[in-house]
CSV table of C-alpha atoms in Angstrom, one decimal:
chain,number,residue,atom,x,y,z
V,246,MET,CA,123.2,93.1,78.6
V,247,PRO,CA,119.5,93.1,77.7
V,248,ILE,CA,117.5,96.3,77.9
V,249,ARG,CA,115.2,96.2,80.9
V,250,PRO,CA,112.2,98.6,80.3
V,251,ALA,CA,110.5,97.6,83.6
V,252,MET,CA,113.6,98.6,85.6
V,253,ILE,CA,113.9,101.8,83.7
V,254,GLY,CA,110.2,102.5,84.2
V,255,ALA,CA,110.4,102.0,87.9
V,256,LEU,CA,113.5,104.1,88.4
V,257,THR,CA,112.1,106.8,86.2
V,258,ILE,CA,108.9,107.0,88.3
V,259,VAL,CA,110.9,107.2,91.5
V,260,LEU,CA,113.2,109.9,89.9
V,261,GLY,CA,110.2,112.0,88.7
V,262,ALA,CA,108.6,111.8,92.1
V,263,LEU,CA,111.8,112.9,93.8
V,264,VAL,CA,112.2,115.9,91.5
V,265,VAL,CA,108.7,117.2,92.4
V,266,LEU,CA,109.2,116.3,96.1
V,267,VAL,CA,112.5,118.2,96.3
V,268,LEU,CA,111.0,121.1,94.5
V,269,ASP,CA,108.1,121.2,96.9
V,270,ILE,CA,110.2,120.9,100.0
V,271,HIS,CA,112.6,123.6,98.8
V,272,THR,CA,109.8,126.0,98.1
V,273,ALA,CA,108.0,125.2,101.3
V,274,TRP,CA,111.2,125.8,103.3
V,275,HIS,CA,111.3,129.4,102.0
V,276,THR,CA,107.6,130.0,101.7
V,277,PRO,CA,105.5,127.7,103.9
V,278,SER,CA,102.3,129.3,102.8
V,279,HIS,CA,102.9,127.9,99.3
V,280,LEU,CA,101.7,124.5,100.5
V,281,ARG,CA,98.2,125.9,100.6
V,282,ARG,CA,98.3,126.2,96.8
V,283,THR,CA,97.9,123.4,94.3
V,284,ILE,CA,101.1,121.6,93.0
V,285,SER,CA,100.3,122.7,89.5
V,286,GLU,CA,101.0,126.3,90.5
V,287,TYR,CA,104.6,125.5,89.7
V,288,GLY,CA,103.6,125.5,86.1
V,289,LEU,CA,103.1,129.3,86.3
V,290,GLY,CA,106.4,130.3,88.0
V,291,ALA,CA,110.1,130.3,87.5
V,292,GLN,CA,110.3,126.6,88.5
V,293,GLN,CA,108.1,125.5,85.7
V,294,TRP,CA,110.9,123.6,83.9
V,295,VAL,CA,111.7,121.6,87.1
V,296,PHE,CA,108.0,120.7,87.6
V,297,SER,CA,107.6,119.8,84.0
V,298,ILE,CA,110.7,117.5,84.1
V,299,GLY,CA,109.3,115.7,87.2
V,300,VAL,CA,105.8,115.1,85.7
V,301,VAL,CA,107.2,114.0,82.3
V,302,LEU,CA,109.4,111.5,84.1
V,303,LEU,CA,106.4,110.1,85.9
V,304,ALA,CA,104.5,109.8,82.7
V,305,PHE,CA,107.4,108.2,80.8
V,306,GLY,CA,108.0,105.7,83.6
V,307,SER,CA,104.3,104.9,83.8
V,308,ALA,CA,104.2,104.2,80.0
V,309,LEU,CA,107.2,101.9,80.3
V,310,THR,CA,105.7,100.1,83.3
V,311,LEU,CA,102.5,99.5,81.4
V,312,ALA,CA,104.3,98.2,78.3
V,313,SER,CA,106.3,95.9,80.5
V,314,ALA,CA,103.2,94.7,82.4
V,315,ILE,CA,101.6,93.7,79.1
V,316,ARG,CA,104.8,92.1,77.9
V,317,TYR,CA,105.1,89.9,81.0
V,318,ARG,CA,101.3,89.2,81.0
V,319,LEU,CA,100.4,90.9,84.2
V,320,THR,CA,97.6,92.6,82.2
V,321,ARG,CA,96.2,92.7,78.7
V,322,PRO,CA,96.2,95.7,76.3
V,323,GLY,CA,92.4,96.1,76.5
V,324,ALA,CA,92.0,95.5,80.2
V,325,ALA,CA,90.7,98.1,82.6
V,326,ALA,CA,94.2,98.3,84.2
V,327,SER,CA,95.8,99.2,80.9
V,328,ILE,CA,93.1,101.7,80.0
V,329,PHE,CA,93.2,103.5,83.3
V,330,LEU,CA,97.0,103.6,83.5
V,331,THR,CA,97.0,105.0,80.0
V,332,LEU,CA,94.5,107.7,81.1
V,333,TRP,CA,96.8,108.5,84.1
V,334,THR,CA,99.7,109.0,81.7
V,335,VAL,CA,97.7,111.1,79.2
V,336,GLY,CA,96.4,113.2,82.1
V,337,LEU,CA,99.9,113.9,83.3
V,338,ILE,CA,101.0,115.0,79.8
V,339,ALA,CA,98.0,117.3,79.6
V,340,VAL,CA,98.9,118.9,83.0
V,341,VAL,CA,102.4,119.7,81.6
V,342,ALA,CA,101.4,120.6,78.0
V,343,VAL,CA,98.6,123.0,79.1
V,344,PRO,CA,99.6,125.0,82.3
V,345,LYS,CA,97.2,125.9,85.0
V,346,GLN,CA,95.2,129.0,84.4
V,347,ASP,CA,96.6,132.2,85.9
V,348,TRP,CA,93.5,133.5,87.7
V,349,SER,CA,95.3,136.8,88.5
V,350,ASN,CA,95.2,137.7,84.8
V,351,ASP,CA,91.9,136.1,83.7
V,352,ALA,CA,88.9,135.7,85.9
V,353,SER,CA,87.0,133.5,83.4
V,354,LEU,CA,87.9,129.8,82.8
V,355,SER,CA,89.7,129.5,79.5
V,356,LEU,CA,89.9,126.5,77.2
V,357,GLY,CA,93.5,125.9,78.4
V,358,GLY,CA,92.4,126.1,82.0
V,359,THR,CA,89.6,123.6,81.3
V,360,ILE,CA,92.0,121.1,79.6
V,361,HIS,CA,94.5,121.4,82.5
V,362,ARG,CA,91.7,120.9,85.1
V,363,LEU,CA,90.3,117.9,83.1
V,364,GLY,CA,93.8,116.3,82.7
V,365,ALA,CA,94.5,116.6,86.5
V,366,ALA,CA,91.1,115.2,87.3
V,367,VAL,CA,91.5,112.2,84.9
V,368,ALA,CA,95.0,111.5,86.4
V,369,PHE,CA,93.9,111.7,90.0
V,370,VAL,CA,90.9,109.3,89.4
V,371,SER,CA,92.6,106.9,87.0
V,372,ILE,CA,95.6,105.8,89.0
V,373,PRO,CA,93.7,104.2,92.0
V,374,VAL,CA,91.4,102.4,89.5
V,375,ALA,CA,94.4,101.2,87.4
V,376,VAL,CA,96.3,99.9,90.4
V,377,PHE,CA,93.2,98.2,91.8
V,378,ALA,CA,92.5,96.6,88.5
V,379,PHE,CA,96.1,95.4,88.1
V,380,SER,CA,96.1,93.8,91.6
V,381,ARG,CA,92.7,92.1,91.8
V,382,PRO,CA,93.3,89.1,89.4
V,383,TRP,CA,96.5,88.2,91.3
V,384,LEU,CA,95.3,88.2,94.9
V,385,ARG,CA,95.4,84.3,95.1
V,386,ASP,CA,98.3,83.7,92.8
V,387,THR,CA,101.0,81.6,94.2
V,388,VAL,CA,103.8,83.9,93.0
V,389,TRP,CA,102.3,87.4,93.1
V,390,ALA,CA,99.7,87.3,95.9
V,391,VAL,CA,101.7,89.3,98.4
V,392,ARG,CA,102.7,92.0,96.0
V,393,ALA,CA,99.1,92.1,94.7
V,394,ARG,CA,97.7,92.5,98.2
V,395,VAL,CA,100.1,95.2,99.2
V,396,THR,CA,99.6,97.1,95.9
V,397,MET,CA,95.8,96.8,96.3
V,398,GLY,CA,96.0,98.1,99.8
V,399,LEU,CA,97.9,101.2,98.6
V,400,SER,CA,95.3,101.8,96.0
V,401,ALA,CA,92.6,101.7,98.7
V,402,LEU,CA,94.6,104.2,100.7
V,403,SER,CA,94.8,106.5,97.7
V,404,VAL,CA,91.0,106.3,97.3
V,405,VAL,CA,90.6,107.3,100.9
V,406,THR,CA,92.8,110.4,100.3
V,407,LEU,CA,90.6,111.3,97.4
V,408,MET,CA,87.5,111.5,99.6
V,409,PRO,CA,88.1,115.1,100.9
V,410,ILE,CA,88.0,116.4,97.3
V,411,VAL,CA,84.8,114.4,96.6
V,412,TYR,CA,83.3,115.9,99.7
V,413,ALA,CA,84.3,119.4,98.7
V,414,LEU,CA,82.7,118.9,95.2
V,415,ALA,CA,79.5,117.6,96.8
V,416,VAL,CA,79.3,120.6,99.2
V,417,GLY,CA,80.1,123.0,96.3
V,418,ALA,CA,77.4,121.4,94.1
V,419,THR,CA,74.7,121.7,96.8
V,420,GLY,CA,75.6,125.1,98.3
V,421,SER,CA,76.8,128.5,97.5
V,422,ARG,CA,80.3,128.0,98.7
V,423,PRO,CA,82.9,127.3,95.9
V,424,TRP,CA,84.2,123.7,96.2
V,425,TYR,CA,87.8,124.8,96.2
V,426,ARG,CA,87.2,126.8,99.4
V,427,VAL,CA,85.6,123.9,101.3
V,428,VAL,CA,89.0,122.3,102.0
V,429,THR,CA,92.6,123.6,101.8
V,430,LEU,CA,93.2,122.2,98.4
V,431,GLY,CA,97.0,122.4,98.4
V,432,TYR,CA,97.3,120.2,101.6
V,433,VAL,CA,94.7,117.7,100.4
V,434,GLU,CA,96.2,117.4,96.9
V,435,ARG,CA,99.7,116.8,98.3
V,436,VAL,CA,98.4,114.0,100.5
V,437,LEU,CA,96.5,112.5,97.6
V,438,VAL,CA,99.5,112.7,95.2
V,439,VAL,CA,101.9,111.1,97.7
V,440,ALA,CA,99.4,108.2,98.3
V,441,GLU,CA,98.9,107.7,94.5
V,442,VAL,CA,102.6,107.8,93.6
V,443,ILE,CA,103.4,105.3,96.4
V,444,ALA,CA,100.8,103.0,94.9
V,445,LEU,CA,102.3,103.5,91.4
V,446,ILE,CA,105.8,102.8,92.7
V,447,SER,CA,104.5,99.6,94.3
V,448,LEU,CA,103.1,98.6,90.9
V,449,ALA,CA,106.2,99.5,89.1
V,450,LEU,CA,108.4,97.5,91.5
V,451,TRP,CA,106.0,94.5,91.0
V,452,VAL,CA,106.4,94.7,87.2
V,453,TRP,CA,110.2,95.0,87.6
V,454,ALA,CA,110.1,91.8,89.8
V,455,ALA,CA,108.3,90.1,86.9
V,456,GLU,CA,110.9,91.2,84.5
V,457,ARG,CA,113.7,89.9,86.7
V,458,ARG,CA,111.9,86.6,87.1
V,459,SER,CA,111.5,86.3,83.4
V,460,LEU,CA,115.1,87.1,82.6
V,461,THR,CA,116.3,84.6,85.3
V,462,SER,CA,114.0,81.9,83.9
V,463,LYS,CA,115.3,82.6,80.4
V,464,ALA,CA,119.0,82.4,81.5
V,465,THR,CA,118.3,79.1,83.3
V,466,ARG,CA,116.8,77.6,80.2
V,467,GLU,CA,119.7,78.8,78.1
V,468,LEU,CA,122.2,77.3,80.6
V,469,ARG,CA,120.4,74.0,80.6
V,470,ALA,CA,120.3,74.0,76.8
V,471,SER,CA,124.0,74.6,76.6
V,472,GLN,CA,124.7,71.8,79.0
V,473,ARG,CA,122.9,69.3,76.8
V,474,VAL,CA,125.1,70.1,73.9
C-alpha cells in the first residue's frame, strides 16, 4: 500500500485541532473565565504539553499538505500559496518553541515574548492569504472549481474574523487605550482560530482528494497496461 502524505496531513491537522479544542472545552467547563484569555496561555500552565502536541500536529499536517499540493501540482514551490502556508507553519512552531511571556513575572516585553507574539501574528495573517492564493487559480477549473470556491469562501470568512483585531490595533495606535483592551482578545482569537483551521481543513481535504484522484488514475493506467500484455 503506497504512503499517502496528503491523507496523513489532513488527518493530522484534524487531530491537532481536536486536541486543542478538547483542551479548551475541558478548561472552560471548569473555569469559564479562562475563555477571556488567549489560547497561548496554555503554554504557561500544567497543560503546556497538551497544547504543544496539538499545535505541533497542526504544523506537521500543514507541512505534509503543502508538500502534497506541490507534488500534485495544485501550487508551485515559489508561489504565494506555498510561501504563506510555510509562514503559517513556521509561525506555529515559533508559538510552541517560545512560550507566551508571563506578564505576572515580568512587566517588560522580553525577546522571547516578542518572538512568540511575532510568530502568532505571522500565523494568523498567513493562513487566510495562503488559502486564498491556493484557491484563486482553480475557480474555473472543470475538476476543482467547487472545492476552490468553498475553500476561498472559508478564507474570506477567516479574514472577516480577523477584522476585530485589526480594529483594536487601529484604536490602540491612535488613542491611549492599549489595543488588547479594546476587545476581549480571548473570545476574538478563538473565533479567528476556528475559522482559520476550518479553512485549512478544507484545503487539506482538497489536496487529499487530488491524491486519491492521482492514485486512482495510476491504478487505472497500470490495469490497462497489464491487460495489453
